[in-house]
Amino acid sequence: MRIDGISPWLDEHGASAGSVALSAEFDAYLCTLPWAGSGIDWRELPHRSLALGGVSDDEAVEWARQTPMALHDHVLVIDSASEPGAVCRFEDAVRDFELLSNRPELYMCGVDLVDGEARPVHHHFIERRSFMTLHAHL
């Protein structure tokens, strides 16, 4: 994620850049899942999906509230294993994920903040595929 391009958003939303190590750890988890093409093969995993065409930010947030990621107040958003991600509030991540990355695939997982330290819960995640669909692991 190009942190320099989103630093005003991070400041405005009380968010922060996550370390490259956090991104790499999340990516390593994602790599353990079945893949097809450029994304996760959801045929083999329990999930919910949302087609984004015509969906409002509020509708996306409401949909995401029905996923395990909603168990967390904060989220790690990444689009690369080799760049920092963003650690932000759950609703901000779901409402503004399109502002955080212009790459077609993006991944978000729940984060618990413990003494100010981000502790991701990788299996509580959502994938954005090809700008068009959200898939949430159940």
CSV table of N, CA and C in Angstrom, one decimal:
chain,number,residue,atom,x,y,z
A,1,MET,N,0.9,-1.2,0.0
A,1,MET,CA,0.0,0.0,0.0
A,1,MET,C,0.9,1.2,0.0
A,2,ARG,N,0.6,2.2,-0.8
A,2,ARG,CA,1.4,3.4,-0.9
A,2,ARG,C,1.0,4.4,0.2
A,3,ILE,N,1.7,4.2,1.4
A,3,ILE,CA,1.3,5.0,2.6
A,3,ILE,C,1.4,6.5,2.3
A,4,ASP,N,2.4,6.9,1.6
A,4,ASP,CA,2.6,8.4,1.3
A,4,ASP,C,1.3,8.9,0.6
A,5,GLY,N,0.7,8.1,-0.2
A,5,GLY,CA,-0.5,8.6,-0.9
A,5,GLY,C,-1.8,8.6,0.0
A,6,ILE,N,-1.8,7.9,1.1
A,6,ILE,CA,-3.0,7.8,1.9
A,6,ILE,C,-2.7,8.5,3.3
A,7,SER,N,-1.6,9.1,3.5
A,7,SER,CA,-1.3,9.6,4.8
A,7,SER,C,-2.3,10.7,5.3
A,8,PRO,N,-2.8,11.5,4.4
A,8,PRO,CA,-3.9,12.4,4.9
A,8,PRO,C,-5.1,11.7,5.4
A,9,TRP,N,-5.5,10.6,4.7
A,9,TRP,CA,-6.6,9.8,5.2
A,9,TRP,C,-6.3,9.1,6.5
A,10,LEU,N,-5.1,8.6,6.7
A,10,LEU,CA,-4.7,8.0,7.9
A,10,LEU,C,-4.8,9.0,9.1
A,11,ASP,N,-4.3,10.2,8.9
A,11,ASP,CA,-4.4,11.3,9.9
A,11,ASP,C,-5.8,11.6,10.2
A,12,GLU,N,-6.6,11.8,9.2
A,12,GLU,CA,-8.0,12.2,9.3
A,12,GLU,C,-8.8,11.2,10.1
A,13,HIS,N,-8.5,9.9,10.0
A,13,HIS,CA,-9.2,8.8,10.6
A,13,HIS,C,-8.6,8.2,11.8
A,14,GLY,N,-7.5,8.8,12.3
A,14,GLY,CA,-6.8,8.3,13.5
A,14,GLY,C,-6.3,6.9,13.2
A,15,ALA,N,-5.9,6.6,12.0
A,15,ALA,CA,-5.3,5.3,11.6
A,15,ALA,C,-3.8,5.4,11.5
A,16,SER,N,-3.2,4.3,11.3
A,16,SER,CA,-1.7,4.3,11.2
A,16,SER,C,-1.3,3.3,10.2
A,17,ALA,N,0.0,3.4,9.8
A,17,ALA,CA,0.6,2.5,8.9
A,17,ALA,C,1.0,1.2,9.7
A,18,GLY,N,0.6,0.1,9.2
A,18,GLY,CA,1.1,-1.2,9.8
A,18,GLY,C,2.4,-1.5,9.2
A,19,SER,N,3.2,-2.3,9.9
A,19,SER,CA,4.5,-2.6,9.4
A,19,SER,C,4.5,-3.6,8.2
A,20,VAL,N,5.6,-3.6,7.5
A,20,VAL,CA,5.7,-4.6,6.4
A,20,VAL,C,5.6,-6.0,7.0
A,21,ALA,N,6.1,-6.2,8.2
A,21,ALA,CA,6.0,-7.5,8.8
A,21,ALA,C,4.6,-7.9,9.0
A,22,LEU,N,3.7,-7.0,9.4
A,22,LEU,CA,2.3,-7.4,9.6
A,22,LEU,C,1.7,-7.8,8.2
A,23,SER,N,2.0,-7.0,7.2
A,23,SER,CA,1.5,-7.3,5.8
A,23,SER,C,2.0,-8.7,5.4
A,24,ALA,N,3.3,-9.0,5.6
A,24,ALA,CA,3.9,-10.2,5.2
A,24,ALA,C,3.3,-11.4,5.9
A,25,GLU,N,3.0,-11.2,7.2
A,25,GLU,CA,2.4,-12.3,8.0
A,25,GLU,C,1.0,-12.6,7.6
A,26,PHE,N,0.2,-11.6,7.3
A,26,PHE,CA,-1.1,-11.8,6.8
A,26,PHE,C,-1.1,-12.5,5.4
A,27,ASP,N,-0.2,-12.0,4.5
A,27,ASP,CA,0.0,-12.6,3.2
A,27,ASP,C,0.4,-14.1,3.3
A,28,ALA,N,1.3,-14.4,4.3
A,28,ALA,CA,1.7,-15.8,4.5
A,28,ALA,C,0.5,-16.7,4.9
A,29,TYR,N,-0.4,-16.1,5.7
A,29,TYR,CA,-1.6,-16.9,6.1
A,29,TYR,C,-2.4,-17.1,4.8
A,30,LEU,N,-2.7,-16.0,4.0
A,30,LEU,CA,-3.5,-16.1,2.8
A,30,LEU,C,-2.9,-17.1,1.9
A,31,CYS,N,-1.6,-17.3,1.8
A,31,CYS,CA,-1.0,-18.2,0.9
A,31,CYS,C,-1.2,-19.7,1.3
A,32,THR,N,-1.7,-19.9,2.5
A,32,THR,CA,-2.0,-21.3,2.9
A,32,THR,C,-3.4,-21.7,2.4
A,33,LEU,N,-4.2,-20.8,1.9
A,33,LEU,CA,-5.5,-21.1,1.5
A,33,LEU,C,-5.5,-21.5,0.0
A,34,PRO,N,-6.6,-22.2,-0.5
A,34,PRO,CA,-6.6,-22.6,-1.9
A,34,PRO,C,-6.8,-21.3,-2.7
A,35,TRP,N,-6.1,-21.3,-3.9
A,35,TRP,CA,-6.1,-20.2,-4.8
A,35,TRP,C,-6.5,-20.6,-6.2
A,36,ALA,N,-7.1,-19.7,-6.9
A,36,ALA,CA,-7.5,-19.9,-8.3
A,36,ALA,C,-7.3,-18.6,-9.0
A,37,GLY,N,-6.3,-18.6,-9.9
A,37,GLY,CA,-6.0,-17.3,-10.6
A,37,GLY,C,-5.4,-16.3,-9.7
A,38,SER,N,-5.9,-15.1,-9.6
A,38,SER,CA,-5.3,-14.1,-8.8
A,38,SER,C,-6.0,-13.9,-7.5
A,39,GLY,N,-6.8,-14.9,-7.1
A,39,GLY,CA,-7.5,-14.7,-5.8
A,39,GLY,C,-7.8,-16.1,-5.1
A,40,ILE,N,-8.4,-16.0,-4.0
A,40,ILE,CA,-8.7,-17.2,-3.2
A,40,ILE,C,-9.8,-18.0,-3.9
A,41,ASP,N,-9.7,-19.3,-3.9
A,41,ASP,CA,-10.7,-20.2,-4.5
A,41,ASP,C,-11.8,-20.4,-3.4
A,42,TRP,N,-12.8,-19.6,-3.5
A,42,TRP,CA,-13.9,-19.6,-2.5
A,42,TRP,C,-14.8,-20.8,-2.5
A,43,ARG,N,-14.7,-21.6,-3.6
A,43,ARG,CA,-15.5,-22.8,-3.7
A,43,ARG,C,-15.2,-23.8,-2.6
A,44,GLU,N,-14.0,-23.7,-2.0
A,44,GLU,CA,-13.6,-24.6,-1.0
A,44,GLU,C,-13.6,-24.1,0.4
A,45,LEU,N,-14.1,-22.9,0.5
A,45,LEU,CA,-14.1,-22.2,1.9
A,45,LEU,C,-15.6,-21.7,2.2
A,46,PRO,N,-16.0,-21.8,3.5
A,46,PRO,CA,-17.2,-21.2,3.8
A,46,PRO,C,-17.1,-19.7,3.7
A,47,HIS,N,-18.1,-19.0,3.1
A,47,HIS,CA,-17.9,-17.6,2.9
A,47,HIS,C,-19.3,-16.9,2.6
A,48,ARG,N,-19.3,-15.6,2.6
A,48,ARG,CA,-20.4,-14.8,2.1
A,48,ARG,C,-19.8,-13.8,1.0
A,49,SER,N,-20.5,-13.5,0.0
A,49,SER,CA,-20.0,-12.6,-1.0
A,49,SER,C,-21.0,-11.4,-1.2
A,50,LEU,N,-20.4,-10.3,-1.7
A,50,LEU,CA,-21.2,-9.1,-2.0
A,50,LEU,C,-20.7,-8.5,-3.3
A,51,ALA,N,-21.5,-8.5,-4.3
A,51,ALA,CA,-21.2,-7.8,-5.6
A,51,ALA,C,-21.3,-6.3,-5.3
A,52,LEU,N,-20.2,-5.6,-5.7
A,52,LEU,CA,-20.2,-4.2,-5.3
A,52,LEU,C,-20.9,-3.2,-6.3
A,53,GLY,N,-21.3,-3.7,-7.4
A,53,GLY,CA,-22.0,-2.8,-8.4
A,53,GLY,C,-23.2,-2.2,-7.8
A,54,GLY,N,-23.3,-0.9,-7.7
A,54,GLY,CA,-24.5,-0.2,-7.2
A,54,GLY,C,-24.7,-0.3,-5.7
A,55,VAL,N,-23.7,-0.8,-4.9
A,55,VAL,CA,-23.8,-0.9,-3.5
A,55,VAL,C,-23.2,0.4,-2.8
A,56,SER,N,-24.0,0.9,-1.9
A,56,SER,CA,-23.5,2.1,-1.2
A,56,SER,C,-22.5,1.7,-0.1
A,57,ASP,N,-21.8,2.7,0.4
A,57,ASP,CA,-20.9,2.5,1.5
A,57,ASP,C,-21.6,1.9,2.7
A,58,ASP,N,-22.8,2.5,3.0
A,58,ASP,CA,-23.6,2.0,4.2
A,58,ASP,C,-24.0,0.5,4.0
A,59,GLU,N,-24.4,0.1,2.8
A,59,GLU,CA,-24.7,-1.2,2.5
A,59,GLU,C,-23.5,-2.2,2.6
A,60,ALA,N,-22.4,-1.7,2.2
A,60,ALA,CA,-21.2,-2.5,2.4
A,60,ALA,C,-20.8,-2.7,3.8
A,61,VAL,N,-20.9,-1.7,4.6
A,61,VAL,CA,-20.7,-1.8,6.1
A,61,VAL,C,-21.7,-2.7,6.7
A,62,GLU,N,-22.9,-2.6,6.4
A,62,GLU,CA,-23.9,-3.5,7.0
A,62,GLU,C,-23.7,-4.9,6.6
A,63,TRP,N,-23.3,-5.2,5.4
A,63,TRP,CA,-22.9,-6.6,4.9
A,63,TRP,C,-21.7,-7.1,5.8
A,64,ALA,N,-20.7,-6.2,5.9
A,64,ALA,CA,-19.5,-6.6,6.6
A,64,ALA,C,-19.8,-6.9,8.1
A,65,ARG,N,-20.8,-6.2,8.6
A,65,ARG,CA,-21.1,-6.4,10.1
A,65,ARG,C,-21.6,-7.9,10.3
A,66,GLN,N,-22.0,-8.5,9.2
A,66,GLN,CA,-22.5,-9.9,9.3
A,66,GLN,C,-21.3,-10.9,9.1
A,67,THR,N,-20.1,-10.5,9.2
A,67,THR,CA,-18.9,-11.4,9.0
A,67,THR,C,-18.1,-11.5,10.3
A,68,PRO,N,-17.3,-12.5,10.4
A,68,PRO,CA,-16.4,-12.6,11.6
A,68,PRO,C,-15.5,-11.4,11.8
A,69,MET,N,-15.1,-10.7,10.7
A,69,MET,CA,-14.2,-9.5,10.8
A,69,MET,C,-14.8,-8.5,11.7
A,70,ALA,N,-16.2,-8.5,11.8
A,70,ALA,CA,-16.9,-7.5,12.6
A,70,ALA,C,-16.7,-7.7,14.1
A,71,LEU,N,-16.1,-8.8,14.5
A,71,LEU,CA,-15.8,-9.1,15.9
A,71,LEU,C,-14.7,-8.1,16.4
A,72,HIS,N,-14.1,-7.4,15.5
A,72,HIS,CA,-12.9,-6.6,15.9
A,72,HIS,C,-13.3,-5.1,15.6
A,73,ASP,N,-12.8,-4.3,16.5
A,73,ASP,CA,-13.0,-2.8,16.3
A,73,ASP,C,-12.0,-2.3,15.2
A,74,HIS,N,-10.9,-2.9,15.0
A,74,HIS,CA,-9.9,-2.5,14.1
A,74,HIS,C,-9.6,-3.5,13.0
A,75,VAL,N,-9.0,-3.0,11.9
A,75,VAL,CA,-8.7,-3.9,10.8
A,75,VAL,C,-7.4,-3.5,10.2
A,76,LEU,N,-6.7,-4.6,9.7
A,76,LEU,CA,-5.5,-4.4,8.9
A,76,LEU,C,-5.9,-4.5,7.4
A,77,VAL,N,-5.5,-3.5,6.6
A,77,VAL,CA,-5.8,-3.5,5.2
A,77,VAL,C,-4.5,-3.6,4.4
A,78,ILE,N,-4.4,-4.6,3.6
A,78,ILE,CA,-3.2,-4.7,2.8
A,78,ILE,C,-3.5,-5.0,1.3
A,79,ASP,N,-2.6,-4.6,0.4
A,79,ASP,CA,-2.7,-5.0,-1.0
A,79,ASP,C,-1.4,-5.5,-1.5
A,80,SER,N,-0.4,-5.8,-0.6
A,80,SER,CA,0.9,-6.3,-0.9
A,80,SER,C,1.6,-6.8,0.3
A,81,ALA,N,2.3,-7.9,0.1
A,81,ALA,CA,3.1,-8.5,1.2
A,81,ALA,C,4.4,-7.7,1.5
A,82,SER,N,4.8,-6.9,0.5
A,82,SER,CA,6.1,-6.2,0.7
A,82,SER,C,5.9,-4.7,1.0
A,83,GLU,N,4.7,-4.2,1.3
A,83,GLU,CA,4.5,-2.8,1.6
A,83,GLU,C,3.7,-2.8,2.9
A,84,PRO,N,3.8,-1.6,3.6
A,84,PRO,CA,3.0,-1.5,4.8
A,84,PRO,C,1.5,-1.5,4.5
A,85,GLY,N,0.7,-1.9,5.4
A,85,GLY,CA,-0.8,-1.8,5.3
A,85,GLY,C,-1.2,-0.7,6.1
A,86,ALA,N,-2.5,-0.6,6.3
A,86,ALA,CA,-3.2,0.4,7.1
A,86,ALA,C,-3.9,-0.3,8.3
A,87,VAL,N,-3.7,0.2,9.5
A,87,VAL,CA,-4.5,-0.2,10.6
A,87,VAL,C,-5.5,0.9,11.0
A,88,CYS,N,-6.8,0.5,10.9
A,88,CYS,CA,-7.8,1.6,11.1
A,88,CYS,C,-9.1,0.9,11.7
A,89,ARG,N,-10.0,1.8,12.0
A,89,ARG,CA,-11.3,1.3,12.6
A,89,ARG,C,-12.0,0.4,11.5
A,90,PHE,N,-12.8,-0.6,12.0
A,90,PHE,CA,-13.5,-1.5,11.1
A,90,PHE,C,-14.4,-0.7,10.1
A,91,GLU,N,-15.2,0.2,10.6
A,91,GLU,CA,-16.1,0.9,9.7
A,91,GLU,C,-15.4,1.7,8.7
A,92,ASP,N,-14.3,2.4,9.1
A,92,ASP,CA,-13.5,3.2,8.1
A,92,ASP,C,-12.9,2.3,7.0
A,93,ALA,N,-12.4,1.1,7.4
A,93,ALA,CA,-11.9,0.2,6.4
A,93,ALA,C,-12.9,-0.2,5.4
A,94,VAL,N,-14.1,-0.6,5.8
A,94,VAL,CA,-15.1,-1.0,4.9
A,94,VAL,C,-15.7,0.1,4.1
A,95,ARG,N,-15.8,1.2,4.7
A,95,ARG,CA,-16.4,2.4,4.0
A,95,ARG,C,-15.4,3.0,3.0
A,96,ASP,N,-14.1,2.9,3.2
A,96,ASP,CA,-13.2,3.6,2.4
A,96,ASP,C,-12.1,2.7,1.8
A,97,PHE,N,-12.3,1.4,1.7
A,97,PHE,CA,-11.3,0.6,1.1
A,97,PHE,C,-10.9,1.0,-0.3
A,98,GLU,N,-11.8,1.5,-1.1
A,98,GLU,CA,-11.5,1.9,-2.4
A,98,GLU,C,-10.6,3.1,-2.5
A,99,LEU,N,-10.6,3.9,-1.4
A,99,LEU,CA,-9.6,5.0,-1.3
A,99,LEU,C,-8.2,4.6,-0.9
A,100,LEU,N,-8.2,3.5,-0.2
A,100,LEU,CA,-6.9,3.0,0.3
A,100,LEU,C,-6.0,2.3,-0.7
A,101,SER,N,-6.6,1.8,-1.7
A,101,SER,CA,-5.8,1.0,-2.7
A,101,SER,C,-6.4,1.1,-4.1
A,102,ASN,N,-5.6,1.3,-5.1
A,102,ASN,CA,-6.1,1.3,-6.5
A,102,ASN,C,-5.7,-0.1,-7.1
A,103,ARG,N,-5.3,-1.0,-6.3
A,103,ARG,CA,-5.0,-2.4,-6.9
A,103,ARG,C,-6.3,-3.2,-6.9
A,104,PRO,N,-6.4,-4.1,-7.8
A,104,PRO,CA,-7.7,-4.8,-7.9
A,104,PRO,C,-8.0,-5.8,-6.7
A,105,GLU,N,-6.9,-6.3,-6.2
A,105,GLU,CA,-7.1,-7.2,-5.0
A,105,GLU,C,-6.6,-6.5,-3.7
A,106,LEU,N,-7.4,-6.7,-2.7
A,106,LEU,CA,-7.1,-6.1,-1.4
A,106,LEU,C,-7.6,-7.0,-0.4
A,107,TYR,N,-7.0,-7.0,0.8
A,107,TYR,CA,-7.3,-8.0,1.9
A,107,TYR,C,-7.4,-7.2,3.2
A,108,MET,N,-8.4,-7.5,4.0
A,108,MET,CA,-8.6,-6.9,5.3
A,108,MET,C,-8.8,-8.0,6.3
A,109,CYS,N,-8.2,-7.9,7.5
A,109,CYS,CA,-8.5,-8.8,8.6
A,109,CYS,C,-8.7,-8.1,9.9
A,110,GLY,N,-9.4,-8.7,10.8
A,110,GLY,CA,-9.6,-8.1,12.1
A,110,GLY,C,-8.4,-7.9,12.8
A,111,VAL,N,-8.3,-6.9,13.6
A,111,VAL,CA,-7.2,-6.6,14.5
A,111,VAL,C,-7.6,-6.3,15.9
A,112,ASP,N,-7.0,-6.8,16.9
A,112,ASP,CA,-7.2,-6.5,18.3
A,112,ASP,C,-6.0,-5.6,18.7
A,113,LEU,N,-6.3,-4.5,19.3
A,113,LEU,CA,-5.2,-3.6,19.8
A,113,LEU,C,-5.0,-3.9,21.2
A,114,VAL,N,-3.8,-4.4,21.5
A,114,VAL,CA,-3.4,-4.8,22.9
A,114,VAL,C,-2.2,-3.9,23.3
A,115,ASP,N,-2.5,-3.0,24.3
A,115,ASP,CA,-1.5,-2.0,24.7
A,115,ASP,C,-0.9,-1.2,23.5
A,116,GLY,N,-1.8,-0.9,22.5
A,116,GLY,CA,-1.4,-0.1,21.4
A,116,GLY,C,-0.8,-0.9,20.3
A,117,GLU,N,-0.6,-2.2,20.5
A,117,GLU,CA,0.0,-3.1,19.5
A,117,GLU,C,-1.0,-3.8,18.7
A,118,ALA,N,-0.9,-3.8,17.4
A,118,ALA,CA,-1.9,-4.5,16.5
A,118,ALA,C,-1.6,-6.0,16.5
A,119,ARG,N,-2.6,-6.7,16.9
A,119,ARG,CA,-2.6,-8.2,16.8
A,119,ARG,C,-3.6,-8.7,15.9
A,120,PRO,N,-3.2,-9.0,14.6
A,120,PRO,CA,-4.2,-9.4,13.6
A,120,PRO,C,-4.8,-10.8,13.9
A,121,VAL,N,-6.0,-11.0,13.5
A,121,VAL,CA,-6.7,-12.3,13.5
A,121,VAL,C,-6.9,-12.6,12.1
A,122,HIS,N,-6.0,-13.3,11.5
A,122,HIS,CA,-5.9,-13.5,10.0
A,122,HIS,C,-7.1,-14.2,9.5
A,123,HIS,N,-7.7,-15.2,10.2
A,123,HIS,CA,-8.8,-15.9,9.6
A,123,HIS,C,-10.1,-15.2,9.6
A,124,HIS,N,-10.2,-14.0,10.2
A,124,HIS,CA,-11.3,-13.1,10.2
A,124,HIS,C,-11.0,-12.1,9.1
A,125,PHE,N,-11.2,-12.5,7.8
A,125,PHE,CA,-10.8,-11.6,6.7
A,125,PHE,C,-11.8,-11.5,5.6
A,126,ILE,N,-11.6,-10.4,4.8
A,126,ILE,CA,-12.4,-10.1,3.6
A,126,ILE,C,-11.4,-9.9,2.5
A,127,GLU,N,-11.7,-10.4,1.3
A,127,GLU,CA,-11.0,-10.2,0.1
A,127,GLU,C,-11.8,-9.3,-0.8
A,128,ARG,N,-11.2,-8.3,-1.4
A,128,ARG,CA,-11.8,-7.6,-2.5
A,128,ARG,C,-11.2,-8.2,-3.8
A,129,ARG,N,-12.0,-8.6,-4.7
A,129,ARG,CA,-11.6,-9.3,-5.9
A,129,ARG,C,-11.9,-8.4,-7.1
A,130,SER,N,-10.9,-8.1,-7.9
A,130,SER,CA,-11.1,-7.4,-9.2
A,130,SER,C,-11.9,-6.1,-9.1
A,131,PHE,N,-11.9,-5.4,-8.0
A,131,PHE,CA,-12.6,-4.2,-7.7
A,131,PHE,C,-14.2,-4.5,-7.6
A,132,MET,N,-14.6,-5.7,-7.9
A,132,MET,CA,-16.0,-5.9,-8.1
A,132,MET,C,-16.8,-6.7,-7.0
A,133,THR,N,-16.0,-7.5,-6.2
A,133,THR,CA,-16.7,-8.3,-5.3
A,133,THR,C,-16.0,-8.4,-3.9
A,134,LEU,N,-16.7,-8.5,-2.8
A,134,LEU,CA,-16.1,-8.8,-1.5
A,134,LEU,C,-16.5,-10.2,-1.2
A,135,HIS,N,-15.5,-10.9,-0.7
A,135,HIS,CA,-15.7,-12.3,-0.2
A,135,HIS,C,-15.2,-12.3,1.3
A,136,ALA,N,-16.1,-12.8,2.2
A,136,ALA,CA,-15.7,-12.8,3.6
A,136,ALA,C,-15.6,-14.3,4.0
A,137,HIS,N,-14.5,-14.6,4.7
A,137,HIS,CA,-14.3,-16.0,5.2
A,137,HIS,C,-15.2,-16.1,6.5
A,138,LEU,N,-15.9,-17.2,6.6
A,138,LEU,CA,-16.8,-17.4,7.7
A,138,LEU,C,-16.2,-18.5,8.6
